[in-house]
XYZ file of N, CA, C and O in Angstrom:
364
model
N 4.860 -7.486 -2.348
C 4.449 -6.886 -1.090
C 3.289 -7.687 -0.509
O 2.154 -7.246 -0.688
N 3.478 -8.918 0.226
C 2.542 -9.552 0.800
C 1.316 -9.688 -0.352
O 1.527 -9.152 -1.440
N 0.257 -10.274 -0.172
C -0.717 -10.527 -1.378
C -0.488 -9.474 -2.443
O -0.864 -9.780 -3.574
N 0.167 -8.066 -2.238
C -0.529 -7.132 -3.400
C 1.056 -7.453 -4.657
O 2.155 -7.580 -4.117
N 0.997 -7.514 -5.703
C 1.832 -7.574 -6.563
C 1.477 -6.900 -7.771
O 0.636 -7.224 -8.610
N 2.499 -5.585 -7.724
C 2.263 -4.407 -9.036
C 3.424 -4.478 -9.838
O 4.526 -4.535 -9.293
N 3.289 -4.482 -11.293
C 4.284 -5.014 -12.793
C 4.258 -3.358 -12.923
O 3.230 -2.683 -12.866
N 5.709 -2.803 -13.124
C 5.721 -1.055 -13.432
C 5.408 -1.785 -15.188
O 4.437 -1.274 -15.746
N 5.898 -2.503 -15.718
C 5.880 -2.814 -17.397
C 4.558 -2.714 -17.926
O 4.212 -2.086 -18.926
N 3.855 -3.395 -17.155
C 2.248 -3.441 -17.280
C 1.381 -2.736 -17.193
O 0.357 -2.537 -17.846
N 2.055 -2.115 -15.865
C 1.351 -1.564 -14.888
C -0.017 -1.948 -14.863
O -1.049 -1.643 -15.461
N 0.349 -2.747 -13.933
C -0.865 -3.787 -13.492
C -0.458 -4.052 -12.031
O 0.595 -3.893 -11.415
N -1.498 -4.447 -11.752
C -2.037 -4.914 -10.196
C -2.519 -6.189 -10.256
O -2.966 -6.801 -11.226
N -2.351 -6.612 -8.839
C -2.687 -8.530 -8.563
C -2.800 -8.120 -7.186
O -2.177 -7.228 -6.610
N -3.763 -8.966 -6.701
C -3.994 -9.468 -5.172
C -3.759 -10.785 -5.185
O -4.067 -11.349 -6.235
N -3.218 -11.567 -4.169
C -3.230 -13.290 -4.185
C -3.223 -13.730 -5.507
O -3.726 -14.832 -5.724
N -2.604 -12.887 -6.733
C -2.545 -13.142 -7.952
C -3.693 -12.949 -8.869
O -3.706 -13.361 -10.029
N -4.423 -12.459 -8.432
C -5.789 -12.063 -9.100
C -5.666 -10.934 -9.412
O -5.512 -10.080 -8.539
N -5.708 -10.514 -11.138
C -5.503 -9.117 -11.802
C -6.736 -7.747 -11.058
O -7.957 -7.903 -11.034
N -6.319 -7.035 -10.757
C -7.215 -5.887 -10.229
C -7.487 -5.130 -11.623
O -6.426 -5.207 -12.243
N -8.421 -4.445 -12.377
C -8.456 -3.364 -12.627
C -8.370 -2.178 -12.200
O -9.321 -1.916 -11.464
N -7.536 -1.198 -12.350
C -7.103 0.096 -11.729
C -7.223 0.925 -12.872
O -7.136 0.537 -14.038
N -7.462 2.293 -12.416
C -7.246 3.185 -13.523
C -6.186 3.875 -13.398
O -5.574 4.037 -12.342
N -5.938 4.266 -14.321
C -4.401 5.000 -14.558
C -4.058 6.274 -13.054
O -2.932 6.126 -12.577
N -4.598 6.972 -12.637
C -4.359 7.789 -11.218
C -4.413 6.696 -10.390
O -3.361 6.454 -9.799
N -5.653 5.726 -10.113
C -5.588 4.497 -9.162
C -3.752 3.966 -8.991
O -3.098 3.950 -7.948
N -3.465 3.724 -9.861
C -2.039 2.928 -10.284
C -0.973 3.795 -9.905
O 0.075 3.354 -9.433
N -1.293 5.577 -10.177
C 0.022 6.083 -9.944
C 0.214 6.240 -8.622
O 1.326 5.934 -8.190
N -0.803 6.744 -7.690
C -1.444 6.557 -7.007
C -0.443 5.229 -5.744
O 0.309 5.453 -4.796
N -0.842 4.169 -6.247
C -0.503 3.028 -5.529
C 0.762 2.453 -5.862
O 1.131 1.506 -5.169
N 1.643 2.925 -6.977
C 2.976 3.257 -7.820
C 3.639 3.665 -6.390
O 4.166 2.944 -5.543
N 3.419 5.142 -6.418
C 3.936 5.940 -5.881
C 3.994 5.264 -3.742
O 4.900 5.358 -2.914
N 2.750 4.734 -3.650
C 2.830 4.511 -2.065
C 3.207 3.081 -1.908
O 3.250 2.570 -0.789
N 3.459 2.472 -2.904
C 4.771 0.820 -2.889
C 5.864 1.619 -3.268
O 6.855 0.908 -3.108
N 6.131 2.481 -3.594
C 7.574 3.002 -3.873
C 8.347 3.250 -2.624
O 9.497 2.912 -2.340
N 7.498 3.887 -1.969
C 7.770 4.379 -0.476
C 7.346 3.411 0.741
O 7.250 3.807 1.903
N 7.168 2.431 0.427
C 6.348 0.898 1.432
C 6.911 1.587 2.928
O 8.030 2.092 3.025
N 5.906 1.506 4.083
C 6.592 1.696 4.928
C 6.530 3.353 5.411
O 6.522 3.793 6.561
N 6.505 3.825 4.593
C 6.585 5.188 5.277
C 5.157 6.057 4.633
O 4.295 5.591 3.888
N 5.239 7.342 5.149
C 4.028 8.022 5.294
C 4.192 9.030 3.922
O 5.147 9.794 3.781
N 3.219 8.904 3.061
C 3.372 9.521 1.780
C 2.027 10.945 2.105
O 0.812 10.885 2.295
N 3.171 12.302 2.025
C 1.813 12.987 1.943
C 1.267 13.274 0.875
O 1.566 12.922 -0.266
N 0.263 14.075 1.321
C -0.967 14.321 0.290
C -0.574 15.289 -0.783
O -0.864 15.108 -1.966
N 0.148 16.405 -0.301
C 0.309 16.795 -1.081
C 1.269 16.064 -2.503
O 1.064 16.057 -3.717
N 2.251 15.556 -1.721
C 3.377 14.525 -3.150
C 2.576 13.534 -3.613
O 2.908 13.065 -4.702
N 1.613 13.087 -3.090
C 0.508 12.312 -3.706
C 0.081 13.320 -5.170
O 0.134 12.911 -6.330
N -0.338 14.706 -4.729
C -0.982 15.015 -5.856
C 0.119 15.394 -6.636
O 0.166 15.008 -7.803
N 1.088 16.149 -6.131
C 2.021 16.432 -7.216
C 2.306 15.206 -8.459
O 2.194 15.458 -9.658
N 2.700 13.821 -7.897
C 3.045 12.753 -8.891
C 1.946 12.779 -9.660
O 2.086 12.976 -10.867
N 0.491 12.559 -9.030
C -0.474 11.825 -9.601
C -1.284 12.991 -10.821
O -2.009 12.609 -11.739
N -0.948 14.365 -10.541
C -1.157 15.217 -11.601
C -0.053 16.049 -11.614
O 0.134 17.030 -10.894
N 0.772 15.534 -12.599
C 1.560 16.613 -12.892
C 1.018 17.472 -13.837
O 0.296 17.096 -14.760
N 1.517 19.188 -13.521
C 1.412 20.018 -14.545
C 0.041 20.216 -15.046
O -0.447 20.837 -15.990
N -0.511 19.322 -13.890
C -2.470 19.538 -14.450
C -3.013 20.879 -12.756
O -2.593 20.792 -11.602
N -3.816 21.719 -13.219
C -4.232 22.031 -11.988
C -4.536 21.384 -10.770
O -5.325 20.444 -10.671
N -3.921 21.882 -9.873
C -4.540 21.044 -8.870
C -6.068 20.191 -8.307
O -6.723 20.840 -7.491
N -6.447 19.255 -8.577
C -7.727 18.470 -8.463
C -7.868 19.123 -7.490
O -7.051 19.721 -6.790
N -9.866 18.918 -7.384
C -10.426 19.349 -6.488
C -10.407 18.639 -5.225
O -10.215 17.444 -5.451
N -10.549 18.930 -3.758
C -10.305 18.733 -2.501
C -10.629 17.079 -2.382
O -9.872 16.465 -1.631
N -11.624 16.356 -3.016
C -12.156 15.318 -2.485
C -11.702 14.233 -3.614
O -12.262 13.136 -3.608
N -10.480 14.582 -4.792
C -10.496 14.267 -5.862
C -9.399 13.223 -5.519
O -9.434 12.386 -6.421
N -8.454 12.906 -4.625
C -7.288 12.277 -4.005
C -8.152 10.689 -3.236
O -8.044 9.484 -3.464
N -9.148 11.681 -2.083
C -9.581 10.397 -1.536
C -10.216 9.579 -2.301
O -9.973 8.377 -2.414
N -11.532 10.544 -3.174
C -11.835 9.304 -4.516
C -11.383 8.286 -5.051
O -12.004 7.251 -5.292
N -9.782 8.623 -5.362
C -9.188 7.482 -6.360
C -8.883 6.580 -4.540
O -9.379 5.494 -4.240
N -8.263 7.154 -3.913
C -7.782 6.273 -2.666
C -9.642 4.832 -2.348
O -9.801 3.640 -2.083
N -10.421 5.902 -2.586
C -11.654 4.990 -2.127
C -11.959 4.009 -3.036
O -12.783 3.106 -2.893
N -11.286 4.222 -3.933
C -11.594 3.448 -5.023
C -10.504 2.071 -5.333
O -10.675 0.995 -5.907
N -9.109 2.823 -4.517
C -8.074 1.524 -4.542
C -8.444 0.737 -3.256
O -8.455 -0.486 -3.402
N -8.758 1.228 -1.983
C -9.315 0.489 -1.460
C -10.386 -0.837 -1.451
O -10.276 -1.921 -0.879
N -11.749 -0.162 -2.549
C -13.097 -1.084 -2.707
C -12.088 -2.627 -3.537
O -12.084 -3.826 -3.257
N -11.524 -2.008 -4.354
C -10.566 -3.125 -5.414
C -9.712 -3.677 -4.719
O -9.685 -4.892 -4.918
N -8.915 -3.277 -3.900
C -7.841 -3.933 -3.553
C -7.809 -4.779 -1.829
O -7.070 -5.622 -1.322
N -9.217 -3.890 -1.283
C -8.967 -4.775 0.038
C -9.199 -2.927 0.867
O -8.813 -1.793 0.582
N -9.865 -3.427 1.738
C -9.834 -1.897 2.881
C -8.869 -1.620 3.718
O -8.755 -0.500 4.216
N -8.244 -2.383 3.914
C -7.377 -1.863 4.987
C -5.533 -2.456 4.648
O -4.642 -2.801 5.424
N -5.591 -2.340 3.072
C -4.334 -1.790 2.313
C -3.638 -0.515 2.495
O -2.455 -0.174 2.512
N -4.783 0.082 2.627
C -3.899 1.502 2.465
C -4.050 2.498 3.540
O -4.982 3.290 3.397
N -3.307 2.610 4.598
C -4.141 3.441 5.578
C -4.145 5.063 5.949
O -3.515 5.918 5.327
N -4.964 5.283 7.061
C -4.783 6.973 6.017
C -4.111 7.767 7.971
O -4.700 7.627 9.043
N -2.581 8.629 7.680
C -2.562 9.561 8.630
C -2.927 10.544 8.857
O -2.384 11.613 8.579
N -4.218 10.315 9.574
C -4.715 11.636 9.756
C -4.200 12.828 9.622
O -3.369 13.027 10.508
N -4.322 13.688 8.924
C -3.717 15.159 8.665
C -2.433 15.466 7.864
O -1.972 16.546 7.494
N -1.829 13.745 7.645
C -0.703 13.739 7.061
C -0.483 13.049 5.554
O -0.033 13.640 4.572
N -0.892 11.711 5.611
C -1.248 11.283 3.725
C -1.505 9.561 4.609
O -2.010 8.998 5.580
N -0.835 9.413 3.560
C -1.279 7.519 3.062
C -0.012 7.131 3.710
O 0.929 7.886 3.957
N -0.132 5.316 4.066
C 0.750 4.314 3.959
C 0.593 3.091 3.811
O -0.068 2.275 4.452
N 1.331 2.986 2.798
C 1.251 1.328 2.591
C 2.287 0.674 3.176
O 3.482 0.813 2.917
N 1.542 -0.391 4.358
C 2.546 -0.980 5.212
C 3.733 -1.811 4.231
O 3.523 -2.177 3.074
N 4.760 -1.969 4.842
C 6.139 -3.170 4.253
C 5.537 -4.503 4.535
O 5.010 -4.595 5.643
N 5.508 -5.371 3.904
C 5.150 -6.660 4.479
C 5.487 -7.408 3.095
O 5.349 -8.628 3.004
């Protein structure tokens, strides 16, 4: 996907080929919105994947990891629809 390149085997992350550290929600996280490249992932199926079967995280607990794939991966990877979730453009 344009500079970003994610291994499901590894599960690992690369920018321009440079390994990112991610943490395991970071990854499912960014799993889940290259799965769907292109389209608008909401928030809520965000949390469902990214905690299953765990209580629902607290309100600010989604953008955290998002703020956090951002600082690592580049700011304007992942962008946010207002009121609706995430997308990671196709490219």
């Amino acid at each position: 996907m344009g500079s970003l390149s994610i291994d499901p085997q590894q599960r690992a992350v690369a920018v321009n080929g440079v390994a990112q550290g991610v943490t395991p929600k970071e990854y499912a996280i960014l799993y889940e919105l290259a799965r769907q490249a292109g389209r608008v992932v909401r928030r809520a199926q965000l949390v469902q994947r990214v905690w299953p079967g765990e209580d629902e995280p607290s309100a600010g607990a989604l953008e955290f990891q998002i703020h956090g794939l951002r600082r690592k991966l580049g700011a304007d990877l992942i962008r946010t629809v207002r009121g609706v979730g995430y997308l990671l453009p196709k490219s």
